[in-house]
Every structure is written in C-alpha cells, then in structure tokens.
Tab-separated table of C-alpha atoms and ligand atoms in Angstrom:
chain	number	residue	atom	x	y	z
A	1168	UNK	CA	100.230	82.469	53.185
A	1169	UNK	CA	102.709	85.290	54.118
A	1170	UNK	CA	100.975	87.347	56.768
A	1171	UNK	CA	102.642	90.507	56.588
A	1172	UNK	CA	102.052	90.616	52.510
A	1173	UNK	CA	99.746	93.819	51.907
A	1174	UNK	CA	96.575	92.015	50.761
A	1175	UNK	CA	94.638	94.376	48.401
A	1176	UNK	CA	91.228	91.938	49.924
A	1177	UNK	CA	92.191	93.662	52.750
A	1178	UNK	CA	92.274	97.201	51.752
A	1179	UNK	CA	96.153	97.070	51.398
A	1180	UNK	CA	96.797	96.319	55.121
A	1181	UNK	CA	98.421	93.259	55.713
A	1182	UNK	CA	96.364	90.086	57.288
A	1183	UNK	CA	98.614	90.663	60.584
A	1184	UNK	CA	97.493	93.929	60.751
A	1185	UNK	CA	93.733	93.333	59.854
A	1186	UNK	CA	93.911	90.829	62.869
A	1187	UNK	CA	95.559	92.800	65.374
A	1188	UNK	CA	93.270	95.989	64.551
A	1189	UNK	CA	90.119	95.594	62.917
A	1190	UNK	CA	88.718	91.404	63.227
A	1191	UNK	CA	86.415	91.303	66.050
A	1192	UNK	CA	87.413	94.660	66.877
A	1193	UNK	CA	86.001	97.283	64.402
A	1194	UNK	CA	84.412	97.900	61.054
A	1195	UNK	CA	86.284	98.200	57.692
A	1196	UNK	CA	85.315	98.906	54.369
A	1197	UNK	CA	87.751	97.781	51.229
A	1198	UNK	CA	87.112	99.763	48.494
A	1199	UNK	CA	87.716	97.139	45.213
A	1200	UNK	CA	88.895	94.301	47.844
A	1201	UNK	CA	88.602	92.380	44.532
A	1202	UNK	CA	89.090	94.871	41.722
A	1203	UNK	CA	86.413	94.266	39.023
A	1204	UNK	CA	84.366	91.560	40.582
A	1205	UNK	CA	82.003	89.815	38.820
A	1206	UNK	CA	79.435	87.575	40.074
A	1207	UNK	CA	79.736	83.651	39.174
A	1208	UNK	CA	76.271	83.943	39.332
A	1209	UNK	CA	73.032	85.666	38.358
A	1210	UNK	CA	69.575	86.295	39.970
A	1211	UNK	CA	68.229	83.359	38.165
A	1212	UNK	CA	70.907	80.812	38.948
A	1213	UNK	CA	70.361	81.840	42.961
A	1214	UNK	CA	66.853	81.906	42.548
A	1215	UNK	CA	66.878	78.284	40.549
A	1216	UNK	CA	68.730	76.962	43.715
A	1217	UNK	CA	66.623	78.546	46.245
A	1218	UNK	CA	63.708	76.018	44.462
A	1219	UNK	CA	66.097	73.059	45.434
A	1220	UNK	CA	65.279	70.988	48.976
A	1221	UNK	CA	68.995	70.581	50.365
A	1222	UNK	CA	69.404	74.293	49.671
A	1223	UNK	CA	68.298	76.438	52.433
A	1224	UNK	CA	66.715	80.188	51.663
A	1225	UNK	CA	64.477	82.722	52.885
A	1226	UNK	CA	62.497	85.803	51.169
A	1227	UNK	CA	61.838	88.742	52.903
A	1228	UNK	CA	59.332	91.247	51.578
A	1229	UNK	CA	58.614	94.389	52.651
A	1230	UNK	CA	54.978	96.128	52.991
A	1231	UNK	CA	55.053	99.389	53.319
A	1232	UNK	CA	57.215	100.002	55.787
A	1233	UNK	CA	57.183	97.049	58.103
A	1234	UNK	CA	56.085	94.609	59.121
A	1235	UNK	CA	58.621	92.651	57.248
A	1236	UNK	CA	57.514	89.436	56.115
A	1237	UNK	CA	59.612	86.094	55.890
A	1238	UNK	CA	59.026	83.344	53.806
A	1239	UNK	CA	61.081	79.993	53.799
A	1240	UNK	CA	62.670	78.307	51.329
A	1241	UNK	CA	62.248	76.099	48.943
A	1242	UNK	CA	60.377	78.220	47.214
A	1243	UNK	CA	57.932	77.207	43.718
A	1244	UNK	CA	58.926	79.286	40.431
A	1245	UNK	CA	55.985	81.317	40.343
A	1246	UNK	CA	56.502	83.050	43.358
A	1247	UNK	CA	59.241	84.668	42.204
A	1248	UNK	CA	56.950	85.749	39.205
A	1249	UNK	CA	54.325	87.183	41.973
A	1250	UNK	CA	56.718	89.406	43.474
A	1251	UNK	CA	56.607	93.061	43.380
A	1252	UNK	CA	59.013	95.570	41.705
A	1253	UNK	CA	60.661	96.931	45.036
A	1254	UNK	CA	61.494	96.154	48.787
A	1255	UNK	CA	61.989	92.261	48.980
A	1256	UNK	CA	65.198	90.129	49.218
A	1257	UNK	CA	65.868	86.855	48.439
A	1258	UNK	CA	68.953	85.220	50.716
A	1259	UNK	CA	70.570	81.471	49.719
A	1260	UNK	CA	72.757	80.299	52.430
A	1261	UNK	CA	75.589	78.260	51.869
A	1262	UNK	CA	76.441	78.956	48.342
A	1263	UNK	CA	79.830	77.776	48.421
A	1264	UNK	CA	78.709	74.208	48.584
A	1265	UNK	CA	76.460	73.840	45.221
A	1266	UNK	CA	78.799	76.641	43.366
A	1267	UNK	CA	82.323	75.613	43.245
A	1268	UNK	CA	83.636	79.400	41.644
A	1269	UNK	CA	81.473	80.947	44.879
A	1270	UNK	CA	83.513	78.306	46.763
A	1271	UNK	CA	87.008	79.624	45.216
A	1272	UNK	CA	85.963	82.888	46.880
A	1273	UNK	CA	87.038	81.792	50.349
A	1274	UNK	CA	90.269	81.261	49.352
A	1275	UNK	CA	90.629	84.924	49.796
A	1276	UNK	CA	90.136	84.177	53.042
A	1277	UNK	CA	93.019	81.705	54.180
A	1278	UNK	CA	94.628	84.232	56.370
A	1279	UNK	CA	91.503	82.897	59.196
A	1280	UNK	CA	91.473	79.242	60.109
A	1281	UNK	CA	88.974	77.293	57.764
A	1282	UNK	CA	86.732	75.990	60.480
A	1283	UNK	CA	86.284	79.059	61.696
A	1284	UNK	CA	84.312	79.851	58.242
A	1285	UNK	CA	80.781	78.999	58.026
A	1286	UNK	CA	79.391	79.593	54.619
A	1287	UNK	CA	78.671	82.096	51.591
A	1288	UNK	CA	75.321	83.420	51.620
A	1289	UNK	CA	74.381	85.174	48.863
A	1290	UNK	CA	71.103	87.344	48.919
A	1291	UNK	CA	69.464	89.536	45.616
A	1292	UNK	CA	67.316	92.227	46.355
A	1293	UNK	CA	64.902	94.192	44.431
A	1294	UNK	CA	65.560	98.142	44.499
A	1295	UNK	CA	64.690	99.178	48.041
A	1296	UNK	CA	65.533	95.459	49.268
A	1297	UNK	CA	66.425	95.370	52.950
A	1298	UNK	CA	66.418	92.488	55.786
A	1299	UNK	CA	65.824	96.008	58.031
A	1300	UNK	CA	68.669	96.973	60.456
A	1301	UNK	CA	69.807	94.124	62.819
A	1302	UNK	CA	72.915	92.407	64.173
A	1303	UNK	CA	74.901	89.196	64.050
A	1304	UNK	CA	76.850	87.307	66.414
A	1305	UNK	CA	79.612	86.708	64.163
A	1306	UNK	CA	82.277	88.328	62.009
A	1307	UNK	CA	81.260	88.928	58.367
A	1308	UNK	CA	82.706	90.314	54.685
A	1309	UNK	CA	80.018	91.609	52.722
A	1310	UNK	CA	81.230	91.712	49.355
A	1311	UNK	CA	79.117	93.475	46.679
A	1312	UNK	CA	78.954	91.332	44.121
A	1313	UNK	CA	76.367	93.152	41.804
A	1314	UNK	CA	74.486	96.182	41.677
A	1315	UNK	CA	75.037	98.917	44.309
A	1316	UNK	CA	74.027	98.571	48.108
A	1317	UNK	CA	73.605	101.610	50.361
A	1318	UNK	CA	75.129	100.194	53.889
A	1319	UNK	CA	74.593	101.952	57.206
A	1320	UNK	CA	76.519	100.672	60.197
A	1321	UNK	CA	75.449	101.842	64.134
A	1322	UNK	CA	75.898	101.084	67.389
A	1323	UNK	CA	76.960	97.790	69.446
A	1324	UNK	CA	74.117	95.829	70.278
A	1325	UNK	CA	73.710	92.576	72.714
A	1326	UNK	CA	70.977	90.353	73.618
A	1327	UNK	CA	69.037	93.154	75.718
A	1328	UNK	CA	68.849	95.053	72.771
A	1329	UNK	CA	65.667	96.129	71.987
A	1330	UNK	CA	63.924	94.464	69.015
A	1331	UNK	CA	61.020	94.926	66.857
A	1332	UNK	CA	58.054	92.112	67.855
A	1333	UNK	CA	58.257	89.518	65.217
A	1334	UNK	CA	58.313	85.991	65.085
A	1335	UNK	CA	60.845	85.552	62.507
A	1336	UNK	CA	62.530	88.271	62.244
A	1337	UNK	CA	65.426	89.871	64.725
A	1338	UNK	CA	64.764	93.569	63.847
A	1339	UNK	CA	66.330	95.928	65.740
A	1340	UNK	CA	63.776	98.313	67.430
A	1341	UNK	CA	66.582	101.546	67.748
A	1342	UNK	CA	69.347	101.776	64.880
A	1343	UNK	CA	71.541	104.917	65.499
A	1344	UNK	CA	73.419	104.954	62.061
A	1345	UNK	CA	77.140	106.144	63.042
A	1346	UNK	CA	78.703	105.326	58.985
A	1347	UNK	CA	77.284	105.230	55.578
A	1348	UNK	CA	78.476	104.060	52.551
A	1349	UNK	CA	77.419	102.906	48.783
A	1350	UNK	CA	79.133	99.583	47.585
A	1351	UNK	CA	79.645	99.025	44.132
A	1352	UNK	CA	80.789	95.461	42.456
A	1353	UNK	CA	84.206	94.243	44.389
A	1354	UNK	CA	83.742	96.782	47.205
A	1355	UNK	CA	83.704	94.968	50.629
A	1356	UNK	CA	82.890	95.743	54.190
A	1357	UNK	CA	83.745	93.604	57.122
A	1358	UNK	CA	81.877	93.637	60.494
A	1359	UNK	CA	82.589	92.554	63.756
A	1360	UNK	CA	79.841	90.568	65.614
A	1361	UNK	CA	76.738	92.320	67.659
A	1362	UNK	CA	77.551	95.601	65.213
A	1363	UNK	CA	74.496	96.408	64.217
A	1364	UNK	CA	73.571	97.522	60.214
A	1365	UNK	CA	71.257	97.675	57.778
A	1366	UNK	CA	71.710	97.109	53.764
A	1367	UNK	CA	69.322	98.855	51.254
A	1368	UNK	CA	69.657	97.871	47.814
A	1369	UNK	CA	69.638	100.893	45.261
A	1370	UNK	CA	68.703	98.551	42.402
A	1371	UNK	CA	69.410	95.194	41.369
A	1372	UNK	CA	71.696	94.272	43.782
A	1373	UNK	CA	73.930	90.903	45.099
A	1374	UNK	CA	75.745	90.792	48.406
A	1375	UNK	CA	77.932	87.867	49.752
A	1376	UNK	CA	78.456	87.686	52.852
A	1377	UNK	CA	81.039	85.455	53.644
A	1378	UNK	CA	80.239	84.415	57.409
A	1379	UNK	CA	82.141	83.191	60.071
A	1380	UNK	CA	81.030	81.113	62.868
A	1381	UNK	CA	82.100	81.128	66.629
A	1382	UNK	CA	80.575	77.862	69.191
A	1383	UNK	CA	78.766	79.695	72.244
A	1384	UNK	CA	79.873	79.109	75.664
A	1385	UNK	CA	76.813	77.342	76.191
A	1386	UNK	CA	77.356	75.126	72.984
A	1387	UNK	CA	81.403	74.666	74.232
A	1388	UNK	CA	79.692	73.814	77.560
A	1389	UNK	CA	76.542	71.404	77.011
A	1390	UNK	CA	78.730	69.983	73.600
A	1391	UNK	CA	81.726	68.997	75.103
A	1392	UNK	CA	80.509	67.367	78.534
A	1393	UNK	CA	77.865	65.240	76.748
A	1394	UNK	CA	80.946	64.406	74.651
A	1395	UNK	CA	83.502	63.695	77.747
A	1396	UNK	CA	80.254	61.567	79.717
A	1397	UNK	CA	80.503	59.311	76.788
A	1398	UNK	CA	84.140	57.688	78.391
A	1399	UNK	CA	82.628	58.025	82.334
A	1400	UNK	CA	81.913	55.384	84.823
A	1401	UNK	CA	79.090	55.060	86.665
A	1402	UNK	CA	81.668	54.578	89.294
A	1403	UNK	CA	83.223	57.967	88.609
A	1404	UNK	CA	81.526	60.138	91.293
A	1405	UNK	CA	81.868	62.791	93.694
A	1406	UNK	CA	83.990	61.591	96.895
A	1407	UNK	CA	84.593	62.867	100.571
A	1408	UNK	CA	86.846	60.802	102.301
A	1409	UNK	CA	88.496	62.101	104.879
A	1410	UNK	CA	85.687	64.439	105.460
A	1411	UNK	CA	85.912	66.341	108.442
A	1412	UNK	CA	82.472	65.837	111.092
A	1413	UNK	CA	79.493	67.846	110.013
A	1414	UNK	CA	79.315	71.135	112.074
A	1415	UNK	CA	75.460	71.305	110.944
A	1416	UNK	CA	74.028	68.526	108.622
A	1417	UNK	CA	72.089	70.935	106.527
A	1418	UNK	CA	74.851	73.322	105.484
A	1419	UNK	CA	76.959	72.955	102.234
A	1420	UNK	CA	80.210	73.840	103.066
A	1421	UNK	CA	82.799	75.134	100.945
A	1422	UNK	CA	85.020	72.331	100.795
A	1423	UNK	CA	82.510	70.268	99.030
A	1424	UNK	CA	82.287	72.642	96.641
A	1425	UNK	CA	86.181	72.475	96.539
A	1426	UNK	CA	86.277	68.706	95.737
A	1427	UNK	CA	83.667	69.248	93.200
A	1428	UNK	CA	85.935	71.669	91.647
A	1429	UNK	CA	88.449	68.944	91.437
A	1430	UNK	CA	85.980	66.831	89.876
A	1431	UNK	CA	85.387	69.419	87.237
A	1432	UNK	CA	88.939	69.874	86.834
A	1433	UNK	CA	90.149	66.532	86.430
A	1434	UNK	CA	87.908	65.821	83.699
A	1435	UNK	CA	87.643	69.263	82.185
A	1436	UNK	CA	91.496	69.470	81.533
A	1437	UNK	CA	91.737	66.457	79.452
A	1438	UNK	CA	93.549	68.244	76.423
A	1439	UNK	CA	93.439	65.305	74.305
A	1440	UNK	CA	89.742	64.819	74.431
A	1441	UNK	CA	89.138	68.975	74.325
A	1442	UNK	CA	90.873	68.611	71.126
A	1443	UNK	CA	89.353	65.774	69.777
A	1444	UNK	CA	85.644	67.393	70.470
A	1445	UNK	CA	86.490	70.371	69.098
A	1446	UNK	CA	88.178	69.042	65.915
A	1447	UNK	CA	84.707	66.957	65.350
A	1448	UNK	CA	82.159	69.923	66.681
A	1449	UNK	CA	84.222	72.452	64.313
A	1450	UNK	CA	83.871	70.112	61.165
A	1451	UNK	CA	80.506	68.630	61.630
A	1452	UNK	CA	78.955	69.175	58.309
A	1453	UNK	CA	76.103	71.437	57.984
A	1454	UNK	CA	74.320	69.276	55.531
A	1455	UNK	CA	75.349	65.735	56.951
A	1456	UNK	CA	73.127	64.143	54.682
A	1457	UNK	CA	75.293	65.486	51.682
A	1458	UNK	CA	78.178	63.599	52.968
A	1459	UNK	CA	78.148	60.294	52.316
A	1460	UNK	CA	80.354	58.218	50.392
A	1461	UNK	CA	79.909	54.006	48.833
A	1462	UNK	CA	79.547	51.289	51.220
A	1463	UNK	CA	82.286	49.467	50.027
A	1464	UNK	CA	85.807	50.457	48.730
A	1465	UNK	CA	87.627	48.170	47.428
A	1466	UNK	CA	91.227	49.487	48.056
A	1467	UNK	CA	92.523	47.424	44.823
A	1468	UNK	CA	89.804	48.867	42.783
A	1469	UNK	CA	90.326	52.447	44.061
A	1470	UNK	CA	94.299	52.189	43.203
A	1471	UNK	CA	93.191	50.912	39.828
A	1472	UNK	CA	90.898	54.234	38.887
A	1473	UNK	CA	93.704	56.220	40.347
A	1474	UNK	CA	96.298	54.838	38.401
A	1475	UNK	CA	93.700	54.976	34.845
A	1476	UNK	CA	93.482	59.111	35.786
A	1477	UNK	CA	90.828	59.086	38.238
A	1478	UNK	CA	90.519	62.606	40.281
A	1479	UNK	CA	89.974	62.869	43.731
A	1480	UNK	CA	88.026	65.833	45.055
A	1481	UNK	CA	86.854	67.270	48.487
A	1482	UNK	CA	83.268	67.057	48.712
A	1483	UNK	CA	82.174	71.117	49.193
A	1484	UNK	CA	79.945	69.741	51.717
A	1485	UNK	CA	82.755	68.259	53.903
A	1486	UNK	CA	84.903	70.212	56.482
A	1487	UNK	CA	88.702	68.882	57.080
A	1488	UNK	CA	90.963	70.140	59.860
A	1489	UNK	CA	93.589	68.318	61.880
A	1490	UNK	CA	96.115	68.894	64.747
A	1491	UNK	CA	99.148	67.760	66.174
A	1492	UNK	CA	99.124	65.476	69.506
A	1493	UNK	CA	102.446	64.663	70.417
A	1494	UNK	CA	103.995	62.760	66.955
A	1495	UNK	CA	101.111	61.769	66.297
A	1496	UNK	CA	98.512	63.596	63.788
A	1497	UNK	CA	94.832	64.186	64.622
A	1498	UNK	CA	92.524	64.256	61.454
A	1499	UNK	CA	88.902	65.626	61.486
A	1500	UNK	CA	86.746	64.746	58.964
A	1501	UNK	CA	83.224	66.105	58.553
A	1502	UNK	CA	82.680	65.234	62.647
A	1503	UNK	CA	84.662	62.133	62.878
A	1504	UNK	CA	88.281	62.078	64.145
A	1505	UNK	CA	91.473	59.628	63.441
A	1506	UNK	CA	94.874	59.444	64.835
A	1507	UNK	CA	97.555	59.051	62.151
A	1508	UNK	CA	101.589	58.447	62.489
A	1509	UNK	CA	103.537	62.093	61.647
A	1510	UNK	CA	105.090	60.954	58.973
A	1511	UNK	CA	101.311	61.417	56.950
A	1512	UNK	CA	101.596	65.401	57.776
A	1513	UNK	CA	102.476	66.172	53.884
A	1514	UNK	CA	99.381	64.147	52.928
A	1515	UNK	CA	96.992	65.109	55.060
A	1516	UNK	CA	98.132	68.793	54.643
A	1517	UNK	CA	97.702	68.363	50.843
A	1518	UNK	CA	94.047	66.071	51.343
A	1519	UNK	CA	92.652	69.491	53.315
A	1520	UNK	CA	93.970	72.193	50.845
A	1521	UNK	CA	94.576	70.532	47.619
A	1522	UNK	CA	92.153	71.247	44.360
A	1523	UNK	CA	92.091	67.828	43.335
A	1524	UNK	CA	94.052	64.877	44.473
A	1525	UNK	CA	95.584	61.945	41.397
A	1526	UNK	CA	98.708	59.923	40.746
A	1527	UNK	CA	100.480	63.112	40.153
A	1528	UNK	CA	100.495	64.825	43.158
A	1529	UNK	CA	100.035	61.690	45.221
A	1530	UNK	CA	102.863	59.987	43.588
A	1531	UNK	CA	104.808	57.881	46.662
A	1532	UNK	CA	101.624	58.223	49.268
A	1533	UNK	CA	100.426	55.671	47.175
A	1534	UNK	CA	102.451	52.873	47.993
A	1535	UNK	CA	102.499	53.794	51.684
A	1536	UNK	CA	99.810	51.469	53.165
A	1537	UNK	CA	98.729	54.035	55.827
A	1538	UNK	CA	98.247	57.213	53.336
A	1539	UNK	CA	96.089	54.694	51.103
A	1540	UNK	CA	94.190	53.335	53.631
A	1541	UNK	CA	93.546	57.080	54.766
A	1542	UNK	CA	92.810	58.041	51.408
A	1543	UNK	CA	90.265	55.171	50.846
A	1544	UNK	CA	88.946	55.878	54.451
A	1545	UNK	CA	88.178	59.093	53.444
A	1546	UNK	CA	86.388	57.974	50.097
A	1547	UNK	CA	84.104	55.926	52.081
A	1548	UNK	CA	83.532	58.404	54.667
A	1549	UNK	CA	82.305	61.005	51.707
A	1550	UNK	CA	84.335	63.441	52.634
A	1551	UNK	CA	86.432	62.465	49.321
A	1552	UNK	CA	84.871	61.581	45.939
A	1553	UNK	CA	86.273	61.002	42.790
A	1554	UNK	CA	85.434	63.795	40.180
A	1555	UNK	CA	83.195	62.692	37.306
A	1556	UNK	CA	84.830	63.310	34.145
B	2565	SIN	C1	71.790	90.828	52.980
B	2565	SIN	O1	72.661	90.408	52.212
B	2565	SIN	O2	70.732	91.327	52.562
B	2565	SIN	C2	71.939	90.751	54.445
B	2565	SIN	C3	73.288	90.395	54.889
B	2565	SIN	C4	73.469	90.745	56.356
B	2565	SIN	O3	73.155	91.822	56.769
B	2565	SIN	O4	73.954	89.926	57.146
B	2566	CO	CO1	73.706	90.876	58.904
C-alpha cells in the first residue's frame, strides 16, 4: 500500500499524513470514508449471533436515566422480544471472525500493522441507545454502518478520572462535550485512546467500531519475563564478587543495585527472544479454542486435494505476523513461532495476506519441501484450513 496515496477512508489525507497528525494524537471525522456503505449485516443477523456461545456480547439498557444496566451474552431469543422501544444497545464483539464481508472491512485498514488490530465490534441500538459517555484505552474507527448516531466527543480522561459507581459499567461521572456531530451510513470518526465520548442513537442505528489494541506496560512487563524465565537456570543468579567490605551490614548500597541492573540488562536485551514473545503475545488468538486444525496431515494426502482444486484459507480466528532475524524468517502463528530459511519470504508474505491459497498461486512452493512442510504445518496448527466447497 502506497502511503502517500490520498485515501478517501481517510477523509482524503493520505495514511502518512493521518499517522503523523491525527493516530493517537487527535480526533477525526471522515465524512463518507466509504461512500454509500451498506451494512453486510442486519439487526437480526447480529442479534442471531449474539445467541451463539463462542460469540461474545453484551446488552445495555437504559432506565430512565441511569443506572445503566448490563447484561451478558449469550443471550435467549425472547429477550430480544422483551425489550423496550428506546434506550438499549446491543454490542457483538469480534464480528470479523464469524462474518467474512465484516472481515473484508479491515482491509481498509492495511495502512496500520495487522496485529495491532483487535476486532470489529458491531453494536445496534434502539432510538435513544447509548453505552453513556466513557473512554477507551485504545485507538478506534467508528464507522456508521446504519441508521444515524449523534456522537459527542470531550475531554482527555485517565485512570483518576472520575466514574459513575457501577459494577459493570465504566461510566464517566463528568463528560465536558468539546465536538458534536450526526453520522449517517459510511460516515466515520476515529478516536485516539483515553478521549472520552458518548454515542446516542437517533433511531435504528449500527456502529462498527473497528478497534485497535495496544499490550500495557504491565502486560509487556509480567508477559515477557514469565516468557524469558522459561530458558533460566536455577544457577542464573545475582552475583557480587569482588565485593568491596561492608561499611554497615544492614545498608543496601548502590552498587548492588548496579549489578542488579546488569542482571536486568543482560537478560532484558535479548532481541531475539523480545521478538519472538512479542510475535506470539501479538498473535495469540482471542478465541484459542476456534483454532484448531486435524491431528494428522498426511503431507501426500494434502498435495493430492491441492492438486484436485482444494482451497486453502486463513482461519478468521487465526492471527499471522512474521519478522526478519538476520536471513532467517520468523513466523507467528496464532501464539506459536517458527524460524524459516529467507528464501520462504514470498510464501509466507502471500500465506498472511492472501484470500485463498491453491495450485495457482502456490505453483513452485509446492515442490519446495520447506514451503510444503510449512504449509501443512500450518494446516495442522489451524491456523490454515481448506475451504469447503
Ligand atoms: C457503541 O457502538 O455503542 C459504542 C462504541 C464505543 O463507544 O466504543
Ligand atoms: Co468507546
């Protein structure tokens, strides 16, 4: 993808420019980011999937005006029949993975890395629907996908922002509105984290928000040292030698904390396994259990339905990245991680962004032993399936 092509998604700025000025930065609102959009789906295809158990979603009805009440998915059908005319909202995370055309939607989006995307959630709302104003730790397009939503955006909040008491729900107790718009269908606003806002449906009305997702410090933190203790010794430990005579035996003094900084160090710089960590912590699945793949693959029999006009597709539940380390290639697959000789790169680049995979566009990386072992690999990993026709 070019980056300095004016995107119309983008309000006819250019995804360089939307970086450099406006992601994480500041609010923007695309009027027709995508010019007469139409939703793949209704209010009774979302609300058929928010009955499913993999599928998570959440209703939140107003009464009066608050306390705001949440209810978690799955839900039966007649309490959708129970509700009332006005004030509640029904929100389906995840979308992408049970919709393929809701999945198409983040190709929009291929200006930002692909791990760094964490799902389509797509809520309806009943006239006067709202989740009440709040705020997000991470960047999100809201794309109107039906009806017409009356947004308000405010101030920058933080965790010592003041918030209504509920169990459930993060409400914000103070919402200074600074902006106001109505969206209509194809009409997008983007947000940067801890911004706070509030969306009020003026009648039947469908938002995606297409959400993006950002580890903690504390996640990078706890994550990646239980990760790195995995290839310690017991042996491995904090050391003095050399130590200069105690001036007082009770006092700490800085140059212990000095060689514990070298500890830290040492192991904290490893770039290899920083990389490999991250690779597997960005493409750990969100629904594991959807990603699972035969016990067995025969590698004769898998050639064989290739070669008949078999179709290999990603499994929407499985996340694919990789890297470079030295010549070598790194792939992450749905929280596991392989090294793989350079000469795969085409492959692998193909395997991550590739509609479907079969003899055609495959052609030679199916006599080369290492792309068809990958290939197979993959298969019986999950993250691949074959289509069924
Ligand atoms: C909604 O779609 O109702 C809420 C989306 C959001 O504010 O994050
Ligand atoms: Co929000």
């Amino acid at each position: 993808m070019n980056p300095d092509i004016p995107l119309q998604l983008l309000g006819g700025i250019t995804a360089r420019e939307f970086l450099r000025d406006y992601w994480q930065k500041k609010p923007l609102l695309i009027r027709q980011a995508i010019p007469d959009f139409e939703s793949p789906i209704d209010a009774d295809e979302l609300a058929g999937l928010a009955l499913e158990e993999e599928v998570e979603s959440r209703l939140v009805i107003e009464h009066g005006e608050r306390p705001w009440e949440l209810r978690r998915g799955p839900f039966a059908e007649d309490e959708f029949s129970k509700l009332p005319e006005r004030e509640w909202t029904l929100l389906v995370q995840a979308v992408d993975q049970f919709v393929p055309e809701v999945a198409e939607l983040l190709e929009n989006f291929r200006f930002l890395p692909s791990w760094r995307v964490d799902d389509v959630m797509i809520s309806f709302a009943a006239p006067g629907g709202s989740v009440g104003p709040h705020f997000d730790n991470y960047d999100v397009f809201l794309l109107q996908g039906h009806g017409k939503r009356n947004w308000k955006i405010g101030q920058m909040c933080d965790s010592e922002s003041p918030l209504l008491q509920h169990a459930d729900l993060r409400i914000l107790a103070d919402f200074e509105a600074t902006d106001e718009w109505v969206l209509e269908p194809g009409d997008m606003l983007y947000l940067p984290p801890r911004l706070a806002h509030s969306g009020v449906a003026v009648d039947d009305c469908m938002t995606y928000s297409v959400g993006f997702r950002a580890p903690s410090a504390a996640e990078v933190l706890t994550h990646f040292t239980d990760f790195l203790s995995q290839f310690l010794t017991d042996e491995e430990r904090y050391t003095d030698a050399d130590a200069l005579p105690a001036v007082d035996p009770h006092q700490i003094q800085h140059d212990a904390l000095d060689r514990l900084k070298s500890l830290l160090a040492e192991h904290m710089s490893d770039e290899r396994l920083l990389l490999t960590w991250f690779g597997q912590f960005m493409t750990e699945p969100r629904y594991p259990e959807l990603v699972v793949g035969p016990e067995e693959v025969e590698e004769q029999d898998f050639l064989s339905a290739l070669e008949e006009g078999a179709v290999l597709i990603r499994n929407p539940s499985a996340r694919l990245a990789w890297s470079e380390v030295d010549d070598d290639l790194l792939l992450f697959a749905s929280g596991q991680s392989r090294y793989l000789p350079g000469k795969l790169r085409e492959l692998l680049k193909m395997i991550c962004a590739a509609d479907a995979l079969h003899v055609d566009n495959l052609g030679p990386w199916l006599s080369d032993e290492d792309g068809r072992g990958l290939l197979c690999e993959l298969v019986k990993q999950g993250s691949l399936g074959f289509a069924d026709e």
